[in-house]
Amino acid sequence: DAGVTQSPTHLIKTRGQQVTLRCSPKSGHDTVSWYQQALGQGPQFIFQYYEEEERQRGNFPDRFSGHQFPNYSSELNVNALLLGDSALYLCASTRRQGLHEQYFGPGTRLTVT
Amino acid sequence: AQSVSQHNHHVILSEAASLELGCNYSYGGTVNLFWYVQYPGQHLQLLLKYFSGDPLVKGIKGFEAEFIKSKFSFNLRKPSVQWSDTAEYFCAVNDPAGNTPLVFGKGTRLSVIA
């Protein structure tokens, strides 16, 4: 049973560019959340997708957007990259109904130069 | 809004020493509580969780945590640490209603030396 997978593993972009990160949830999970983990900090919630809609959003600007597909996989898009967007981006999946923990993927390390 | 405080930024212990990492949260309602671990170069893994019931929760690798509602605390403990416990430890909380997003503390880095 595959866990949460993310691609790519690492990415280097230049300021002002756009980036797309991808996530496949654990089998049986229907809810995907994205978190940003800056160096030396705990993960911070970006947004959550369920039934292909953004359900909850953290304190992140509109440059951060996402999508969920019918197979529950998800994308995180960041436009107009800033140096401060350099971080580890984590995807977590869970089941919407009931009490369940979130399972995290290995993350995508984004470096903005 | 919920918040989580982890009091120790970096803890250094010798092998076989006992461990206690502090975690306090601010939220007046019912909460789910979690401890996650991030080993060097690996992804976040769940150590243990508290949803309800017995406030003393046992997790993997000999870790346990105690939920003390009156103190808004969920401290992580292990009687005897090993070198392989060297990692970053994160306490997290969410609201049981609707599987709300996790709110994490800033983490505690544990270094275990021989």
XYZ file of C-alpha atoms in Angstrom, chain A residues 19-57:
39
model
C 5.921 26.363 -9.963
C 3.596 23.364 -9.765
C 4.000 20.646 -7.156
C 2.123 17.358 -7.230
C 0.759 14.967 -4.633
C -0.912 11.555 -4.696
C -2.734 10.660 -1.477
C -2.560 7.415 0.395
C -4.940 4.775 -0.909
C -8.437 5.227 0.538
C -7.906 8.888 1.409
C -10.053 11.625 -0.088
C -8.761 14.802 1.557
C -5.467 16.476 0.758
C -3.813 19.293 2.674
C -0.709 21.283 1.796
C 1.749 22.670 4.315
C 4.826 24.882 4.017
C 7.760 24.110 6.290
C 10.410 26.821 6.416
C 13.835 25.936 7.738
C 13.764 25.460 11.499
C 9.999 25.856 11.738
C 6.981 23.634 12.070
C 4.735 23.045 9.055
C 2.212 25.804 8.348
C -1.139 25.025 6.742
C -1.691 26.413 3.250
C -5.036 24.890 2.178
C -7.117 21.727 2.130
C -8.989 20.084 -0.740
C -11.932 17.741 -0.587
C -14.303 16.782 -3.406
C -12.201 18.870 -5.780
C -12.888 22.088 -3.874
C -10.759 24.199 -1.570
C -12.398 23.743 1.835
C -10.108 25.584 4.202
C -7.262 28.024 3.713
